[in-house]
Amino acid sequence: MVINMTIRPAAAGDFESIMNIYSYARERMRLTGNPDQWGTDRPLPETVWNDIRQGQAYVMTTQNRICGVFAFIIGTEPTYQLIENGAWLNDAPYGTIHRIAGNGQAGGILKGALSFCGQQINNIRIDTHDDNHIMQHLLLKYGFRKCGYIYVDDGSRRIAYQRISEPQYTTSVITGTNFSSFARPERNSSDVSQM
């Protein structure tokens, strides 16, 4: 069965749904042997609000219901400046995927996010916890290469991955994109004015 999934910028009104997804994801991580990556309270509410305000939070919807969330930032990631036991594949501009999670109601969350982000930039970095074996498997499945280790703001270690794809081009900008046609959606400044 093919599920039609749409990706759009997150708005202030999505905050509660996003936090519910993160709560679900923390429990799933705990049950699969990864209790430490997000602990009991991460991502923090202020981090999520900042992602929304900065226009770097995206939600994934099916049948007008939010089923996934991620942050996507094009530009330098401060915690990626130092990498140990390896090296990044290149020093070219890149995008970073952070805080990706789903609510268990739709498959293909990572695949959809990668498709969307690959339309923005072909050089993508991501990191995950040593105990997140599910994410490690999926990253390798989708063509990422393990590059070494980085340390996040709280000092904990993460495995660093990078994927360089062939550039993908689109000819138009579409608001509320679906997986068959990705382009960076226009952001309405009123989306975050109520925060």
PDB file of C-alpha atoms in Angstrom:
ATOM      1  CA  MET A   1       0.000   0.000   0.000  1.00  0.00           C
ATOM      2  CA  VAL A   2       1.371   3.409  -0.986  1.00  0.00           C
ATOM      3  CA  ILE A   3       0.855   6.138   1.584  1.00  0.00           C
ATOM      4  CA  ASN A   4       0.699   9.695   0.289  1.00  0.00           C
ATOM      5  CA  MET A   5       2.862  11.731   2.628  1.00  0.00           C
ATOM      6  CA  THR A   6       3.310  15.495   2.527  1.00  0.00           C
ATOM      7  CA  ILE A   7       6.136  17.507   4.068  1.00  0.00           C
ATOM      8  CA  ARG A   8       5.633  21.120   5.090  1.00  0.00           C
ATOM      9  CA  PRO A   9       7.284  23.642   7.408  1.00  0.00           C
ATOM     10  CA  ALA A  10       6.126  23.239  11.001  1.00  0.00           C
ATOM     11  CA  ALA A  11       3.932  25.985  12.443  1.00  0.00           C
ATOM     12  CA  ALA A  12       3.319  27.072  16.025  1.00  0.00           C
ATOM     13  CA  GLY A  13       0.046  25.132  16.077  1.00  0.00           C
ATOM     14  CA  ASP A  14       1.969  21.897  15.426  1.00  0.00           C
ATOM     15  CA  PHE A  15       3.958  22.123  18.675  1.00  0.00           C
ATOM     16  CA  GLU A  16       1.818  19.758  20.760  1.00  0.00           C
ATOM     17  CA  SER A  17       1.707  17.124  18.017  1.00  0.00           C
ATOM     18  CA  ILE A  18       5.471  17.374  17.575  1.00  0.00           C
ATOM     19  CA  MET A  19       6.099  16.936  21.297  1.00  0.00           C
ATOM     20  CA  ASN A  20       3.768  13.912  21.335  1.00  0.00           C
ATOM     21  CA  ILE A  21       5.786  12.341  18.521  1.00  0.00           C
ATOM     22  CA  TYR A  22       9.010  12.903  20.439  1.00  0.00           C
ATOM     23  CA  SER A  23       7.468  11.335  23.541  1.00  0.00           C
ATOM     24  CA  TYR A  24       6.467   8.275  21.500  1.00  0.00           C
ATOM     25  CA  ALA A  25       9.951   8.105  19.948  1.00  0.00           C
ATOM     26  CA  ARG A  26      11.681   8.255  23.344  1.00  0.00           C
ATOM     27  CA  GLU A  27       9.609   5.296  24.530  1.00  0.00           C
ATOM     28  CA  ARG A  28      10.365   3.323  21.342  1.00  0.00           C
ATOM     29  CA  MET A  29      14.070   4.076  21.774  1.00  0.00           C
ATOM     30  CA  ARG A  30      13.939   2.871  25.377  1.00  0.00           C
ATOM     31  CA  LEU A  31      12.172  -0.345  24.372  1.00  0.00           C
ATOM     32  CA  THR A  32      14.732  -1.077  21.645  1.00  0.00           C
ATOM     33  CA  GLY A  33      17.785  -0.657  23.895  1.00  0.00           C
ATOM     34  CA  ASN A  34      18.507   3.030  23.291  1.00  0.00           C
ATOM     35  CA  PRO A  35      17.355   4.809  26.482  1.00  0.00           C
ATOM     36  CA  ASP A  36      20.105   7.439  26.541  1.00  0.00           C
ATOM     37  CA  GLN A  37      19.994   9.181  23.159  1.00  0.00           C
ATOM     38  CA  TRP A  38      17.024  11.394  24.063  1.00  0.00           C
ATOM     39  CA  GLY A  39      16.683  10.340  27.700  1.00  0.00           C
ATOM     40  CA  THR A  40      13.362  11.335  29.267  1.00  0.00           C
ATOM     41  CA  ASP A  41      13.041  14.908  28.035  1.00  0.00           C
ATOM     42  CA  ARG A  42      14.833  15.560  24.740  1.00  0.00           C
ATOM     43  CA  PRO A  43      14.405  17.222  22.390  1.00  0.00           C
ATOM     44  CA  LEU A  44      13.687  20.024  24.832  1.00  0.00           C
ATOM     45  CA  PRO A  45      10.615  22.205  24.203  1.00  0.00           C
ATOM     46  CA  GLU A  46      12.799  25.286  23.708  1.00  0.00           C
ATOM     47  CA  THR A  47      14.785  23.433  21.027  1.00  0.00           C
ATOM     48  CA  VAL A  48      11.575  22.554  19.189  1.00  0.00           C
ATOM     49  CA  TRP A  49      10.278  26.137  19.441  1.00  0.00           C
ATOM     50  CA  ASN A  50      13.606  27.406  18.112  1.00  0.00           C
ATOM     51  CA  ASP A  51      13.431  24.978  15.172  1.00  0.00           C
ATOM     52  CA  ILE A  52       9.941  26.272  14.341  1.00  0.00           C
ATOM     53  CA  ARG A  53      10.937  29.946  14.675  1.00  0.00           C
ATOM     54  CA  GLN A  54      14.045  29.447  12.534  1.00  0.00           C
ATOM     55  CA  GLY A  55      12.023  27.751   9.783  1.00  0.00           C
ATOM     56  CA  GLN A  56      14.066  24.563  10.085  1.00  0.00           C
ATOM     57  CA  ALA A  57      11.370  22.281  11.562  1.00  0.00           C
ATOM     58  CA  TYR A  58       9.309  20.198   9.148  1.00  0.00           C
ATOM     59  CA  VAL A  59       6.314  17.971   9.727  1.00  0.00           C
ATOM     60  CA  MET A  60       5.233  15.009   7.660  1.00  0.00           C
ATOM     61  CA  THR A  61       1.519  14.408   7.263  1.00  0.00           C
ATOM     62  CA  THR A  62      -0.721  11.655   5.966  1.00  0.00           C
ATOM     63  CA  GLN A  63      -4.433  12.297   5.552  1.00  0.00           C
ATOM     64  CA  ASN A  64      -3.883  15.748   7.123  1.00  0.00           C
ATOM     65  CA  ARG A  65      -2.478  14.211  10.323  1.00  0.00           C
ATOM     66  CA  ILE A  66       1.078  14.773  11.495  1.00  0.00           C
ATOM     67  CA  CYS A  67       2.993  11.492  11.531  1.00  0.00           C
ATOM     68  CA  GLY A  68       6.623  12.630  11.559  1.00  0.00           C
ATOM     69  CA  VAL A  69       8.942  15.515  12.292  1.00  0.00           C
ATOM     70  CA  PHE A  70      12.529  16.510  11.624  1.00  0.00           C
ATOM     71  CA  ALA A  71      14.791  19.540  11.646  1.00  0.00           C
ATOM     72  CA  PHE A  72      16.821  20.350   8.547  1.00  0.00           C
ATOM     73  CA  ILE A  73      19.549  22.968   8.642  1.00  0.00           C
ATOM     74  CA  ILE A  74      21.670  23.981   5.674  1.00  0.00           C
ATOM     75  CA  GLY A  75      24.921  25.441   6.916  1.00  0.00           C
ATOM     76  CA  THR A  76      27.626  24.708   9.419  1.00  0.00           C
ATOM     77  CA  GLU A  77      26.692  22.460  12.345  1.00  0.00           C
ATOM     78  CA  PRO A  78      28.894  23.535  15.298  1.00  0.00           C
ATOM     79  CA  THR A  79      29.120  20.024  16.784  1.00  0.00           C
ATOM     80  CA  TYR A  80      30.445  18.717  13.445  1.00  0.00           C
ATOM     81  CA  GLN A  81      33.550  20.932  13.489  1.00  0.00           C
ATOM     82  CA  LEU A  82      35.543  18.265  15.341  1.00  0.00           C
ATOM     83  CA  ILE A  83      35.297  14.674  14.166  1.00  0.00           C
ATOM     84  CA  GLU A  84      37.288  11.833  15.722  1.00  0.00           C
ATOM     85  CA  ASN A  85      38.387   8.454  14.360  1.00  0.00           C
ATOM     86  CA  GLY A  86      37.659   9.472  10.797  1.00  0.00           C
ATOM     87  CA  ALA A  87      36.841  12.428   8.567  1.00  0.00           C
ATOM     88  CA  TRP A  88      33.941  13.922   6.658  1.00  0.00           C
ATOM     89  CA  LEU A  89      33.723  12.902   3.009  1.00  0.00           C
ATOM     90  CA  ASN A  90      34.196  16.502   1.871  1.00  0.00           C
ATOM     91  CA  ASP A  91      34.197  20.107   3.075  1.00  0.00           C
ATOM     92  CA  ALA A  92      31.487  21.280   0.660  1.00  0.00           C
ATOM     93  CA  PRO A  93      28.312  23.008   1.931  1.00  0.00           C
ATOM     94  CA  TYR A  94      25.925  20.531   3.531  1.00  0.00           C
ATOM     95  CA  GLY A  95      22.582  20.105   5.209  1.00  0.00           C
ATOM     96  CA  THR A  96      22.091  18.388   8.552  1.00  0.00           C
ATOM     97  CA  ILE A  97      19.077  16.351   9.609  1.00  0.00           C
ATOM     98  CA  HIS A  98      18.357  16.453  13.340  1.00  0.00           C
ATOM     99  CA  ARG A  99      15.585  15.274  15.643  1.00  0.00           C
ATOM    100  CA  ILE A 100      13.846  12.981  13.161  1.00  0.00           C
ATOM    101  CA  ALA A 101      10.985  10.909  14.581  1.00  0.00           C
ATOM    102  CA  GLY A 102       7.653   9.354  13.688  1.00  0.00           C
ATOM    103  CA  ASN A 103       4.552   8.400  15.627  1.00  0.00           C
ATOM    104  CA  GLY A 104       4.480   4.781  14.415  1.00  0.00           C
ATOM    105  CA  GLN A 105       1.432   5.396  12.203  1.00  0.00           C
ATOM    106  CA  ALA A 106       3.310   5.656   8.897  1.00  0.00           C
ATOM    107  CA  GLY A 107       6.414   4.018   7.502  1.00  0.00           C
ATOM    108  CA  GLY A 108       9.078   5.700   5.425  1.00  0.00           C
ATOM    109  CA  ILE A 109       9.738   8.684   7.702  1.00  0.00           C
ATOM    110  CA  LEU A 110      13.507   8.687   7.134  1.00  0.00           C
ATOM    111  CA  LYS A 111      13.174   7.853   3.445  1.00  0.00           C
ATOM    112  CA  GLY A 112      10.724  10.732   2.947  1.00  0.00           C
ATOM    113  CA  ALA A 113      12.910  13.185   4.857  1.00  0.00           C
ATOM    114  CA  LEU A 114      15.950  12.170   2.814  1.00  0.00           C
ATOM    115  CA  SER A 115      14.055  12.639  -0.433  1.00  0.00           C
ATOM    116  CA  PHE A 116      12.898  16.085   0.672  1.00  0.00           C
ATOM    117  CA  CYS A 117      16.314  17.169   1.929  1.00  0.00           C
ATOM    118  CA  GLY A 118      18.040  15.800  -1.177  1.00  0.00           C
ATOM    119  CA  GLN A 119      16.024  18.284  -3.218  1.00  0.00           C
ATOM    120  CA  GLN A 120      17.531  21.115  -1.181  1.00  0.00           C
ATOM    121  CA  ILE A 121      21.184  20.015  -1.200  1.00  0.00           C
ATOM    122  CA  ASN A 122      22.933  16.850  -2.303  1.00  0.00           C
ATOM    123  CA  ASN A 123      25.406  16.730   0.600  1.00  0.00           C
ATOM    124  CA  ILE A 124      23.716  15.557   3.821  1.00  0.00           C
ATOM    125  CA  ARG A 125      25.097  14.813   7.266  1.00  0.00           C
ATOM    126  CA  ILE A 126      23.382  13.168  10.212  1.00  0.00           C
ATOM    127  CA  ASP A 127      24.419  11.594  13.503  1.00  0.00           C
ATOM    128  CA  THR A 128      23.020   8.979  15.841  1.00  0.00           C
ATOM    129  CA  HIS A 129      23.726   7.310  19.161  1.00  0.00           C
ATOM    130  CA  ASP A 130      25.883   4.181  19.506  1.00  0.00           C
ATOM    131  CA  ASP A 131      22.808   2.332  20.820  1.00  0.00           C
ATOM    132  CA  ASN A 132      20.476   3.383  17.995  1.00  0.00           C
ATOM    133  CA  HIS A 133      21.014   0.262  15.899  1.00  0.00           C
ATOM    134  CA  ILE A 134      17.806   0.794  13.946  1.00  0.00           C
ATOM    135  CA  MET A 135      18.924   4.217  12.691  1.00  0.00           C
ATOM    136  CA  GLN A 136      22.449   2.972  11.967  1.00  0.00           C
ATOM    137  CA  HIS A 137      20.997   0.200   9.791  1.00  0.00           C
ATOM    138  CA  LEU A 138      18.692   2.591   7.934  1.00  0.00           C
ATOM    139  CA  LEU A 139      21.436   5.136   7.293  1.00  0.00           C
ATOM    140  CA  LEU A 140      23.637   2.490   5.690  1.00  0.00           C
ATOM    141  CA  LYS A 141      20.624   1.204   3.722  1.00  0.00           C
ATOM    142  CA  TYR A 142      20.065   4.694   2.288  1.00  0.00           C
ATOM    143  CA  GLY A 143      23.660   5.186   1.190  1.00  0.00           C
ATOM    144  CA  PHE A 144      25.243   7.018   4.108  1.00  0.00           C
ATOM    145  CA  ARG A 145      28.839   6.342   5.056  1.00  0.00           C
ATOM    146  CA  LYS A 146      30.079   6.249   8.619  1.00  0.00           C
ATOM    147  CA  CYS A 147      32.642   9.030   8.947  1.00  0.00           C
ATOM    148  CA  GLY A 148      33.701   8.946  12.609  1.00  0.00           C
ATOM    149  CA  TYR A 149      32.444  10.313  15.922  1.00  0.00           C
ATOM    150  CA  ILE A 150      31.244  13.742  16.992  1.00  0.00           C
ATOM    151  CA  TYR A 151      30.165  15.063  20.387  1.00  0.00           C
ATOM    152  CA  VAL A 152      26.871  16.862  20.913  1.00  0.00           C
ATOM    153  CA  ASP A 153      26.256  19.813  23.232  1.00  0.00           C
ATOM    154  CA  ASP A 154      25.850  17.653  26.358  1.00  0.00           C
ATOM    155  CA  GLY A 155      29.219  15.991  25.672  1.00  0.00           C
ATOM    156  CA  SER A 156      27.831  12.614  24.620  1.00  0.00           C
ATOM    157  CA  ARG A 157      29.278  10.818  21.610  1.00  0.00           C
ATOM    158  CA  ARG A 158      27.415  10.242  18.346  1.00  0.00           C
ATOM    159  CA  ILE A 159      28.269   8.309  15.210  1.00  0.00           C
ATOM    160  CA  ALA A 160      28.616  10.727  12.291  1.00  0.00           C
ATOM    161  CA  TYR A 161      27.334   9.842   8.812  1.00  0.00           C
ATOM    162  CA  GLN A 162      27.393  11.592   5.460  1.00  0.00           C
ATOM    163  CA  ARG A 163      25.823  10.980   2.056  1.00  0.00           C
ATOM    164  CA  ILE A 164      26.675  12.754  -1.176  1.00  0.00           C
ATOM    165  CA  SER A 165      24.079  12.245  -3.890  1.00  0.00           C
ATOM    166  CA  GLU A 166      23.769  13.338  -7.457  1.00  0.00           C
ATOM    167  CA  PRO A 167      22.164  16.796  -7.532  1.00  0.00           C
ATOM    168  CA  GLN A 168      18.387  16.714  -7.941  1.00  0.00           C
ATOM    169  CA  TYR A 169      16.596  19.541  -9.671  1.00  0.00           C
ATOM    170  CA  THR A 170      13.042  20.796  -9.637  1.00  0.00           C
ATOM    171  CA  THR A 171      11.490  23.420 -11.849  1.00  0.00           C
ATOM    172  CA  SER A 172       8.924  24.914  -9.498  1.00  0.00           C
ATOM    173  CA  VAL A 173       8.262  25.620  -5.846  1.00  0.00           C
ATOM    174  CA  ILE A 174       5.322  23.726  -4.395  1.00  0.00           C
ATOM    175  CA  THR A 175       3.739  24.377  -1.008  1.00  0.00           C
ATOM    176  CA  GLY A 176       2.894  21.161   0.809  1.00  0.00           C
ATOM    177  CA  THR A 177       5.166  18.869  -1.165  1.00  0.00           C
ATOM    178  CA  ASN A 178       4.663  15.160  -1.549  1.00  0.00           C
ATOM    179  CA  PHE A 179       7.261  12.523  -2.323  1.00  0.00           C
ATOM    180  CA  SER A 180       6.763  12.691  -6.068  1.00  0.00           C
ATOM    181  CA  SER A 181       7.821  16.338  -6.402  1.00  0.00           C
ATOM    182  CA  PHE A 182      10.039  18.081  -3.872  1.00  0.00           C
ATOM    183  CA  ALA A 183      11.034  21.695  -3.743  1.00  0.00           C
ATOM    184  CA  ARG A 184      11.647  23.984  -0.805  1.00  0.00           C
ATOM    185  CA  PRO A 185       8.199  25.304   0.218  1.00  0.00           C
ATOM    186  CA  GLU A 186       7.606  28.989   0.587  1.00  0.00           C
ATOM    187  CA  ARG A 187       7.333  29.966   4.248  1.00  0.00           C
ATOM    188  CA  ASN A 188       4.575  32.303   5.337  1.00  0.00           C
ATOM    189  CA  SER A 189       5.949  34.599   8.044  1.00  0.00           C
ATOM    190  CA  SER A 190       2.595  34.457   9.846  1.00  0.00           C
ATOM    191  CA  ASP A 191       3.230  30.754  10.614  1.00  0.00           C
ATOM    192  CA  VAL A 192       5.459  31.602  13.565  1.00  0.00           C
ATOM    193  CA  SER A 193       4.076  34.985  14.613  1.00  0.00           C
ATOM    194  CA  GLN A 194       1.909  33.489  17.345  1.00  0.00           C
ATOM    195  CA  MET A 195       4.795  31.892  19.308  1.00  0.00           C
TER     196      MET A 195
END
